[in-house]
């Protein structure tokens, strides 16, 4: 869904800190906990996640990525880069939704890759204090990266 002209759109870009080695396995966290700064203007504001995209400088065709969104900092969960994500029971109430980035576009062998959802998301949220959303990227297959700066995350937020 594309926001109407009366909706303000904010694009948040992060460059997750990833590891070139060792290889990632299915279920591993890609880039640790991501704080999406200034998703809204005031603490407790609402919005909608209307776009999610992960770019990669290496071709990782066939590997889906799940983006798990939180409405507050999941402080009880340990986020270990390139290790399995296990969300603490006290943080499950902060999960807004998980989006599968299963549509993949490769531009050339090892020259670039985009992962995005099959359809544009429209995920409403209300932040539980603060102005940041939080996100965790979880890979659903094995792959390796050539460089620690290979991954980019882009999230589009519509605000009333």
Short mmCIF file of N, CA and C in Angstrom, two decimals:
data_model
loop_
_atom_site.label_atom_id
_atom_site.label_comp_id
_atom_site.label_asym_id
_atom_site.label_seq_id
_atom_site.Cartn_x
_atom_site.Cartn_y
_atom_site.Cartn_z
N UNK A 1 0.84 -1.18 0.00
CA UNK A 1 0.00 0.00 0.00
C UNK A 1 0.88 1.23 0.00
N UNK A 2 0.62 2.15 -0.90
CA UNK A 2 1.36 3.40 -0.96
C UNK A 2 0.59 4.44 -0.16
N UNK A 3 1.27 5.14 0.76
CA UNK A 3 0.58 6.13 1.58
C UNK A 3 -0.05 7.22 0.72
N UNK A 4 -1.18 7.75 1.18
CA UNK A 4 -1.83 8.85 0.47
C UNK A 4 -1.01 10.12 0.61
N UNK A 5 -1.34 11.13 -0.18
CA UNK A 5 -0.61 12.39 -0.13
C UNK A 5 -0.70 13.08 1.23
N UNK A 6 -1.75 12.77 2.01
CA UNK A 6 -1.91 13.41 3.30
C UNK A 6 -1.09 12.73 4.40
N UNK A 7 -0.38 11.66 4.07
CA UNK A 7 0.42 10.92 5.04
C UNK A 7 1.88 11.33 4.92
N UNK A 8 2.50 11.64 6.04
CA UNK A 8 3.93 11.94 6.04
C UNK A 8 4.70 10.64 6.00
N UNK A 9 5.74 10.61 5.21
CA UNK A 9 6.55 9.40 5.08
C UNK A 9 7.96 9.68 5.57
N UNK A 10 8.46 8.80 6.42
CA UNK A 10 9.83 8.94 6.94
C UNK A 10 10.58 7.66 6.54
N UNK A 11 11.74 7.83 5.95
CA UNK A 11 12.59 6.71 5.57
C UNK A 11 13.75 6.66 6.56
N UNK A 12 13.93 5.49 7.18
CA UNK A 12 15.01 5.31 8.14
C UNK A 12 15.99 4.31 7.54
N UNK A 13 17.25 4.68 7.52
CA UNK A 13 18.29 3.82 6.96
C UNK A 13 19.30 3.47 8.06
N UNK A 14 19.65 2.20 8.13
CA UNK A 14 20.68 1.72 9.05
C UNK A 14 21.67 0.88 8.26
N UNK A 15 22.89 0.88 8.72
CA UNK A 15 23.91 -0.03 8.20
C UNK A 15 24.29 -0.94 9.36
N UNK A 16 23.67 -2.12 9.42
CA UNK A 16 23.95 -3.04 10.53
C UNK A 16 25.42 -3.47 10.55
N UNK A 17 25.97 -3.60 11.74
CA UNK A 17 27.33 -4.12 11.89
C UNK A 17 27.26 -5.63 11.77
N UNK A 18 27.80 -6.17 10.68
CA UNK A 18 27.76 -7.61 10.42
C UNK A 18 29.18 -8.16 10.39
N UNK A 19 29.27 -9.48 10.28
CA UNK A 19 30.57 -10.15 10.25
C UNK A 19 30.80 -10.79 8.89
N UNK A 20 32.00 -10.62 8.35
CA UNK A 20 32.34 -11.28 7.10
C UNK A 20 32.58 -12.78 7.33
N UNK A 21 33.06 -13.14 8.50
CA UNK A 21 33.25 -14.54 8.86
C UNK A 21 32.89 -14.69 10.33
N UNK A 22 32.41 -15.80 10.80
CA UNK A 22 32.12 -17.02 10.05
C UNK A 22 30.82 -16.90 9.27
N UNK A 23 30.49 -17.94 8.51
CA UNK A 23 29.25 -17.96 7.73
C UNK A 23 28.04 -17.86 8.65
N UNK A 24 26.94 -17.33 8.10
CA UNK A 24 25.66 -17.28 8.81
C UNK A 24 24.91 -18.58 8.58
N UNK A 25 24.20 -19.04 9.60
CA UNK A 25 23.36 -20.23 9.50
C UNK A 25 21.90 -19.81 9.67
N UNK A 26 20.99 -20.63 9.24
CA UNK A 26 19.57 -20.33 9.38
C UNK A 26 19.23 -20.07 10.84
N UNK A 27 18.53 -18.96 11.10
CA UNK A 27 18.16 -18.58 12.47
C UNK A 27 19.10 -17.59 13.10
N UNK A 28 20.22 -17.28 12.43
CA UNK A 28 21.19 -16.34 12.99
C UNK A 28 20.72 -14.90 12.84
N UNK A 29 21.14 -14.09 13.78
CA UNK A 29 20.86 -12.66 13.78
C UNK A 29 21.83 -11.96 12.84
N UNK A 30 21.30 -11.09 11.99
CA UNK A 30 22.09 -10.35 11.02
C UNK A 30 22.16 -8.89 11.46
N UNK A 31 23.28 -8.50 12.06
CA UNK A 31 23.47 -7.10 12.42
C UNK A 31 23.06 -6.72 13.82
N UNK A 32 22.77 -7.65 14.68
CA UNK A 32 22.41 -7.29 16.05
C UNK A 32 21.09 -6.56 16.14
N UNK A 33 20.84 -5.95 17.29
CA UNK A 33 19.61 -5.18 17.50
C UNK A 33 19.74 -3.85 16.77
N UNK A 34 18.73 -3.52 15.96
CA UNK A 34 18.73 -2.27 15.20
C UNK A 34 17.78 -1.27 15.86
N UNK A 35 18.29 -0.11 16.22
CA UNK A 35 17.44 0.96 16.72
C UNK A 35 17.11 1.88 15.54
N UNK A 36 15.84 2.01 15.24
CA UNK A 36 15.38 2.87 14.15
C UNK A 36 15.01 4.22 14.75
N UNK A 37 16.00 5.09 14.81
CA UNK A 37 15.88 6.38 15.50
C UNK A 37 14.84 7.27 14.86
N UNK A 38 14.11 8.00 15.73
CA UNK A 38 13.14 9.01 15.28
C UNK A 38 12.09 8.46 14.32
N UNK A 39 11.59 7.27 14.62
CA UNK A 39 10.51 6.70 13.81
C UNK A 39 9.26 7.57 13.92
N UNK A 40 9.08 8.20 15.07
CA UNK A 40 7.98 9.14 15.31
C UNK A 40 8.56 10.38 15.99
N UNK A 41 7.75 11.41 16.10
CA UNK A 41 8.24 12.68 16.65
C UNK A 41 8.20 12.77 18.17
N UNK A 42 7.18 12.14 18.80
CA UNK A 42 7.02 12.23 20.25
C UNK A 42 6.84 10.85 20.85
N UNK A 43 7.29 10.68 22.07
CA UNK A 43 7.12 9.41 22.77
C UNK A 43 5.65 9.01 22.79
N UNK A 44 5.40 7.76 22.49
CA UNK A 44 4.04 7.24 22.50
C UNK A 44 3.26 7.47 21.21
N UNK A 45 3.87 8.12 20.22
CA UNK A 45 3.19 8.35 18.94
C UNK A 45 2.98 7.04 18.19
N UNK A 46 2.15 7.11 17.16
CA UNK A 46 1.85 5.94 16.35
C UNK A 46 2.29 6.17 14.91
N UNK A 47 2.24 5.10 14.15
CA UNK A 47 2.56 5.15 12.73
C UNK A 47 2.28 3.80 12.10
N UNK A 48 2.74 3.63 10.88
CA UNK A 48 2.60 2.36 10.17
C UNK A 48 3.91 2.06 9.44
N UNK A 49 4.34 0.83 9.52
CA UNK A 49 5.49 0.39 8.74
C UNK A 49 4.93 0.05 7.35
N UNK A 50 5.37 0.77 6.33
CA UNK A 50 4.83 0.58 4.98
C UNK A 50 5.88 0.10 3.98
N UNK A 51 7.09 -0.10 4.43
CA UNK A 51 8.13 -0.61 3.54
C UNK A 51 9.31 -1.12 4.33
N UNK A 52 9.89 -2.23 3.87
CA UNK A 52 11.09 -2.80 4.48
C UNK A 52 11.94 -3.36 3.34
N UNK A 53 13.23 -3.04 3.39
CA UNK A 53 14.12 -3.58 2.36
C UNK A 53 15.51 -3.76 2.96
N UNK A 54 16.13 -4.89 2.62
CA UNK A 54 17.51 -5.15 3.00
C UNK A 54 18.32 -5.23 1.71
N UNK A 55 19.40 -4.47 1.65
CA UNK A 55 20.30 -4.55 0.50
C UNK A 55 21.58 -5.24 0.94
N UNK A 56 22.17 -5.95 0.01
CA UNK A 56 23.39 -6.69 0.30
C UNK A 56 24.34 -6.54 -0.88
N UNK A 57 25.60 -6.27 -0.60
CA UNK A 57 26.59 -6.13 -1.66
C UNK A 57 27.04 -7.47 -2.22
N UNK A 58 26.60 -8.57 -1.61
CA UNK A 58 26.91 -9.91 -2.11
C UNK A 58 25.61 -10.59 -2.52
N UNK A 59 25.67 -11.46 -3.49
CA UNK A 59 24.48 -12.19 -3.91
C UNK A 59 24.18 -13.27 -2.87
N UNK A 60 22.98 -13.23 -2.31
CA UNK A 60 22.58 -14.24 -1.33
C UNK A 60 21.25 -14.85 -1.75
N UNK A 61 21.09 -15.08 -3.04
CA UNK A 61 19.84 -15.59 -3.60
C UNK A 61 19.39 -16.85 -2.87
N UNK A 62 18.11 -16.93 -2.64
CA UNK A 62 17.52 -18.10 -2.01
C UNK A 62 17.50 -18.06 -0.50
N UNK A 63 18.04 -17.01 0.11
CA UNK A 63 18.06 -16.89 1.56
C UNK A 63 17.08 -15.80 1.97
N UNK A 64 15.97 -16.20 2.59
CA UNK A 64 15.01 -15.24 3.10
C UNK A 64 15.55 -14.59 4.37
N UNK A 65 15.02 -13.41 4.67
CA UNK A 65 15.38 -12.68 5.88
C UNK A 65 14.08 -12.25 6.54
N UNK A 66 13.96 -12.49 7.84
CA UNK A 66 12.80 -12.01 8.60
C UNK A 66 13.20 -10.75 9.34
N UNK A 67 12.35 -9.73 9.27
CA UNK A 67 12.54 -8.50 10.04
C UNK A 67 11.51 -8.51 11.17
N UNK A 68 11.99 -8.57 12.40
CA UNK A 68 11.12 -8.60 13.58
C UNK A 68 11.14 -7.20 14.19
N UNK A 69 9.95 -6.58 14.31
CA UNK A 69 9.85 -5.21 14.82
C UNK A 69 9.33 -5.20 16.25
N UNK A 70 9.88 -4.28 17.06
CA UNK A 70 9.52 -4.12 18.46
C UNK A 70 9.08 -2.67 18.70
N UNK A 71 8.07 -2.48 19.57
CA UNK A 71 7.57 -1.12 19.86
C UNK A 71 8.30 -0.45 21.02
N UNK A 72 9.24 -1.15 21.63
CA UNK A 72 10.08 -0.61 22.71
C UNK A 72 11.37 -1.42 22.73
N UNK A 73 12.37 -0.91 23.39
CA UNK A 73 13.66 -1.59 23.44
C UNK A 73 13.52 -2.95 24.14
N UNK A 74 13.83 -4.04 23.44
CA UNK A 74 13.75 -5.36 24.04
C UNK A 74 14.99 -5.64 24.91
N UNK A 75 15.02 -5.01 26.07
CA UNK A 75 16.22 -5.01 26.92
C UNK A 75 16.52 -6.35 27.57
N UNK A 76 15.55 -7.25 27.63
CA UNK A 76 15.76 -8.54 28.29
C UNK A 76 16.34 -9.60 27.35
N UNK A 77 16.36 -9.31 26.07
CA UNK A 77 16.86 -10.24 25.06
C UNK A 77 18.31 -9.95 24.76
N UNK A 78 19.11 -11.00 24.65
CA UNK A 78 20.50 -10.85 24.24
C UNK A 78 20.56 -10.98 22.72
N UNK A 79 21.11 -9.97 22.06
CA UNK A 79 21.23 -9.95 20.61
C UNK A 79 22.69 -10.21 20.25
N UNK A 80 23.00 -11.44 19.86
CA UNK A 80 24.36 -11.82 19.51
C UNK A 80 24.49 -11.89 18.00
N UNK A 81 25.25 -10.96 17.43
CA UNK A 81 25.48 -10.94 16.00
C UNK A 81 25.99 -12.30 15.53
N UNK A 82 25.38 -12.79 14.44
CA UNK A 82 25.77 -14.07 13.83
C UNK A 82 25.55 -15.25 14.78
N UNK A 83 24.59 -15.10 15.70
CA UNK A 83 24.20 -16.18 16.59
C UNK A 83 22.69 -16.29 16.59
N UNK A 84 22.14 -17.37 17.10
CA UNK A 84 20.69 -17.55 17.08
C UNK A 84 19.97 -16.48 17.89
N UNK A 85 18.80 -16.06 17.39
CA UNK A 85 17.98 -15.10 18.13
C UNK A 85 16.98 -15.86 18.97
N UNK A 86 17.00 -15.62 20.27
CA UNK A 86 16.03 -16.18 21.20
C UNK A 86 15.43 -15.00 21.97
N UNK A 87 14.20 -14.63 21.61
CA UNK A 87 13.55 -13.49 22.26
C UNK A 87 13.12 -13.88 23.65
N UNK A 88 13.53 -13.09 24.64
CA UNK A 88 13.17 -13.34 26.03
C UNK A 88 11.65 -13.22 26.21
N UNK A 89 11.09 -14.05 27.06
CA UNK A 89 9.64 -14.04 27.30
C UNK A 89 9.13 -12.66 27.71
N UNK A 90 9.94 -11.90 28.46
CA UNK A 90 9.53 -10.56 28.88
C UNK A 90 9.51 -9.55 27.74
N UNK A 91 10.09 -9.90 26.59
CA UNK A 91 10.11 -9.00 25.43
C UNK A 91 9.08 -9.36 24.36
N UNK A 92 8.43 -10.51 24.48
CA UNK A 92 7.45 -10.90 23.46
C UNK A 92 6.31 -9.90 23.33
N UNK A 93 5.91 -9.27 24.41
CA UNK A 93 4.85 -8.27 24.35
C UNK A 93 5.25 -7.02 23.59
N UNK A 94 6.53 -6.85 23.32
CA UNK A 94 7.02 -5.69 22.56
C UNK A 94 7.07 -5.96 21.06
N UNK A 95 6.87 -7.22 20.66
CA UNK A 95 6.92 -7.55 19.23
C UNK A 95 5.68 -7.00 18.55
N UNK A 96 5.89 -6.20 17.51
CA UNK A 96 4.79 -5.66 16.71
C UNK A 96 4.39 -6.70 15.68
N UNK A 97 5.37 -7.13 14.89
CA UNK A 97 5.12 -8.11 13.84
C UNK A 97 6.46 -8.50 13.23
N UNK A 98 6.47 -9.65 12.56
CA UNK A 98 7.63 -10.08 11.79
C UNK A 98 7.25 -10.06 10.32
N UNK A 99 8.15 -9.57 9.49
CA UNK A 99 7.92 -9.48 8.06
C UNK A 99 8.94 -10.35 7.35
N UNK A 100 8.47 -11.26 6.51
CA UNK A 100 9.37 -12.11 5.74
C UNK A 100 9.79 -11.38 4.47
N UNK A 101 11.09 -11.19 4.33
CA UNK A 101 11.63 -10.56 3.13
C UNK A 101 12.03 -11.68 2.18
N UNK A 102 11.04 -12.16 1.43
CA UNK A 102 11.21 -13.36 0.63
C UNK A 102 11.32 -13.09 -0.87
N UNK A 103 11.04 -11.86 -1.29
CA UNK A 103 11.20 -11.51 -2.70
C UNK A 103 12.60 -10.98 -2.89
N UNK A 104 13.36 -11.66 -3.73
CA UNK A 104 14.77 -11.32 -3.87
C UNK A 104 15.09 -10.92 -5.31
N UNK A 105 15.90 -9.91 -5.42
CA UNK A 105 16.32 -9.41 -6.72
C UNK A 105 17.84 -9.41 -6.74
N UNK A 106 18.44 -10.18 -7.64
CA UNK A 106 19.89 -10.18 -7.83
C UNK A 106 20.20 -9.39 -9.08
N UNK A 107 21.25 -8.59 -9.02
CA UNK A 107 21.62 -7.77 -10.18
C UNK A 107 22.72 -8.40 -11.01
N UNK A 108 23.57 -9.19 -10.41
CA UNK A 108 24.59 -9.96 -11.10
C UNK A 108 25.28 -10.82 -10.04
N UNK A 109 25.91 -11.86 -10.47
CA UNK A 109 26.56 -12.76 -9.53
C UNK A 109 27.51 -11.98 -8.62
N UNK A 110 27.24 -12.04 -7.32
CA UNK A 110 28.04 -11.37 -6.30
C UNK A 110 28.15 -9.87 -6.48
N UNK A 111 27.19 -9.25 -7.17
CA UNK A 111 27.27 -7.81 -7.40
C UNK A 111 26.20 -7.03 -6.67
N UNK A 112 25.27 -7.67 -6.04
CA UNK A 112 24.25 -6.93 -5.32
C UNK A 112 22.94 -7.69 -5.25
N UNK A 113 22.21 -7.42 -4.19
CA UNK A 113 21.01 -8.18 -3.90
C UNK A 113 20.07 -7.32 -3.07
N UNK A 114 18.77 -7.40 -3.36
CA UNK A 114 17.75 -6.72 -2.56
C UNK A 114 16.76 -7.76 -2.07
N UNK A 115 16.43 -7.72 -0.79
CA UNK A 115 15.39 -8.57 -0.21
C UNK A 115 14.27 -7.67 0.27
N UNK A 116 13.05 -8.03 -0.08
CA UNK A 116 11.89 -7.24 0.33
C UNK A 116 10.68 -8.16 0.45
N UNK A 117 9.60 -7.70 1.09
CA UNK A 117 8.41 -8.54 1.21
C UNK A 117 7.72 -8.71 -0.14
N UNK A 118 6.95 -9.78 -0.27
CA UNK A 118 6.22 -10.03 -1.51
C UNK A 118 5.20 -8.93 -1.78
N UNK A 119 4.61 -8.38 -0.73
CA UNK A 119 3.65 -7.28 -0.85
C UNK A 119 4.05 -6.21 0.17
N UNK A 120 3.74 -4.97 -0.15
CA UNK A 120 4.07 -3.87 0.76
C UNK A 120 3.37 -4.07 2.09
N UNK A 121 4.10 -4.00 3.20
CA UNK A 121 3.46 -4.16 4.50
C UNK A 121 2.63 -2.93 4.86
N UNK A 122 1.71 -3.11 5.75
CA UNK A 122 0.93 -2.01 6.33
C UNK A 122 0.70 -2.39 7.79
N UNK A 123 1.71 -2.12 8.62
CA UNK A 123 1.74 -2.61 9.99
C UNK A 123 1.60 -1.43 10.95
N UNK A 124 0.43 -1.29 11.58
CA UNK A 124 0.26 -0.20 12.53
C UNK A 124 1.03 -0.47 13.82
N UNK A 125 1.50 0.61 14.45
CA UNK A 125 2.19 0.47 15.73
C UNK A 125 1.96 1.71 16.58
N UNK A 126 2.08 1.53 17.88
CA UNK A 126 2.13 2.62 18.85
C UNK A 126 3.36 2.35 19.69
N UNK A 127 4.25 3.32 19.78
CA UNK A 127 5.46 3.11 20.55
C UNK A 127 5.16 3.17 22.04
N UNK A 128 5.83 2.31 22.76
CA UNK A 128 5.66 2.23 24.21
C UNK A 128 6.73 3.11 24.85
N UNK A 129 6.59 4.44 24.68
CA UNK A 129 7.59 5.38 25.18
C UNK A 129 8.70 5.53 24.16
N UNK A 130 9.39 6.64 24.18
CA UNK A 130 10.48 6.88 23.25
C UNK A 130 9.99 7.16 21.84
N UNK A 131 10.94 7.42 20.95
CA UNK A 131 10.60 7.73 19.56
C UNK A 131 11.22 6.73 18.59
N UNK A 132 11.85 5.68 19.10
CA UNK A 132 12.52 4.69 18.25
C UNK A 132 11.75 3.39 18.16
N UNK A 133 11.74 2.83 16.95
CA UNK A 133 11.35 1.44 16.74
C UNK A 133 12.62 0.61 16.88
N UNK A 134 12.45 -0.68 17.12
CA UNK A 134 13.60 -1.59 17.16
C UNK A 134 13.32 -2.74 16.20
N UNK A 135 14.40 -3.29 15.65
CA UNK A 135 14.26 -4.33 14.65
C UNK A 135 15.39 -5.34 14.80
N UNK A 136 15.08 -6.58 14.51
CA UNK A 136 16.09 -7.63 14.43
C UNK A 136 15.92 -8.33 13.09
N UNK A 137 17.03 -8.58 12.40
CA UNK A 137 17.01 -9.30 11.13
C UNK A 137 17.50 -10.71 11.37
N UNK A 138 16.72 -11.69 10.93
CA UNK A 138 17.04 -13.09 11.14
C UNK A 138 17.13 -13.77 9.78
N UNK A 139 18.25 -14.42 9.49
CA UNK A 139 18.42 -15.09 8.21
C UNK A 139 17.77 -16.47 8.26
N UNK A 140 17.25 -16.91 7.13
CA UNK A 140 16.57 -18.21 7.03
C UNK A 140 17.27 -19.13 6.04
N UNK A 141 18.59 -19.10 6.08
CA UNK A 141 19.42 -19.95 5.24
C UNK A 141 20.88 -19.63 5.49
N UNK A 142 21.76 -20.45 4.96
CA UNK A 142 23.20 -20.25 5.17
C UNK A 142 23.78 -19.38 4.05
N UNK A 143 24.67 -18.46 4.42
CA UNK A 143 25.41 -17.66 3.45
C UNK A 143 26.57 -17.00 4.15
N UNK A 144 27.47 -16.40 3.36
CA UNK A 144 28.55 -15.63 3.95
C UNK A 144 28.64 -14.28 3.27
N UNK A 145 29.24 -13.35 3.96
CA UNK A 145 29.41 -11.99 3.45
C UNK A 145 30.88 -11.75 3.15
N UNK A 146 31.13 -10.88 2.19
CA UNK A 146 32.50 -10.57 1.82
C UNK A 146 33.10 -9.48 2.70
N UNK A 147 32.22 -8.62 3.25
CA UNK A 147 32.71 -7.45 3.97
C UNK A 147 31.75 -7.10 5.11
N UNK A 148 32.27 -6.51 6.17
CA UNK A 148 31.46 -6.16 7.33
C UNK A 148 30.50 -5.00 7.06
N UNK A 149 30.59 -4.37 5.89
CA UNK A 149 29.68 -3.27 5.55
C UNK A 149 28.75 -3.66 4.39
N UNK A 150 28.51 -4.95 4.22
CA UNK A 150 27.74 -5.45 3.07
C UNK A 150 26.23 -5.26 3.17
N UNK A 151 25.70 -5.01 4.36
CA UNK A 151 24.24 -5.00 4.55
C UNK A 151 23.72 -3.60 4.81
N UNK A 152 22.55 -3.30 4.23
CA UNK A 152 21.85 -2.05 4.51
C UNK A 152 20.38 -2.34 4.80
N UNK A 153 19.80 -1.63 5.73
CA UNK A 153 18.39 -1.79 6.11
C UNK A 153 17.68 -0.48 5.85
N UNK A 154 16.51 -0.56 5.21
CA UNK A 154 15.68 0.62 4.96
C UNK A 154 14.26 0.31 5.38
N UNK A 155 13.69 1.18 6.23
CA UNK A 155 12.32 1.01 6.72
C UNK A 155 11.58 2.31 6.44
N UNK A 156 10.39 2.17 5.81
CA UNK A 156 9.54 3.34 5.54
C UNK A 156 8.43 3.38 6.57
N UNK A 157 8.25 4.55 7.19
CA UNK A 157 7.25 4.76 8.23
C UNK A 157 6.26 5.81 7.74
N UNK A 158 4.98 5.49 7.75
CA UNK A 158 3.93 6.47 7.45
C UNK A 158 3.39 6.98 8.77
N UNK A 159 3.24 8.29 8.85
CA UNK A 159 2.74 8.90 10.08
C UNK A 159 1.51 9.75 9.73
N UNK A 160 0.51 9.70 10.61
CA UNK A 160 -0.70 10.49 10.33
C UNK A 160 -0.43 11.99 10.40
#
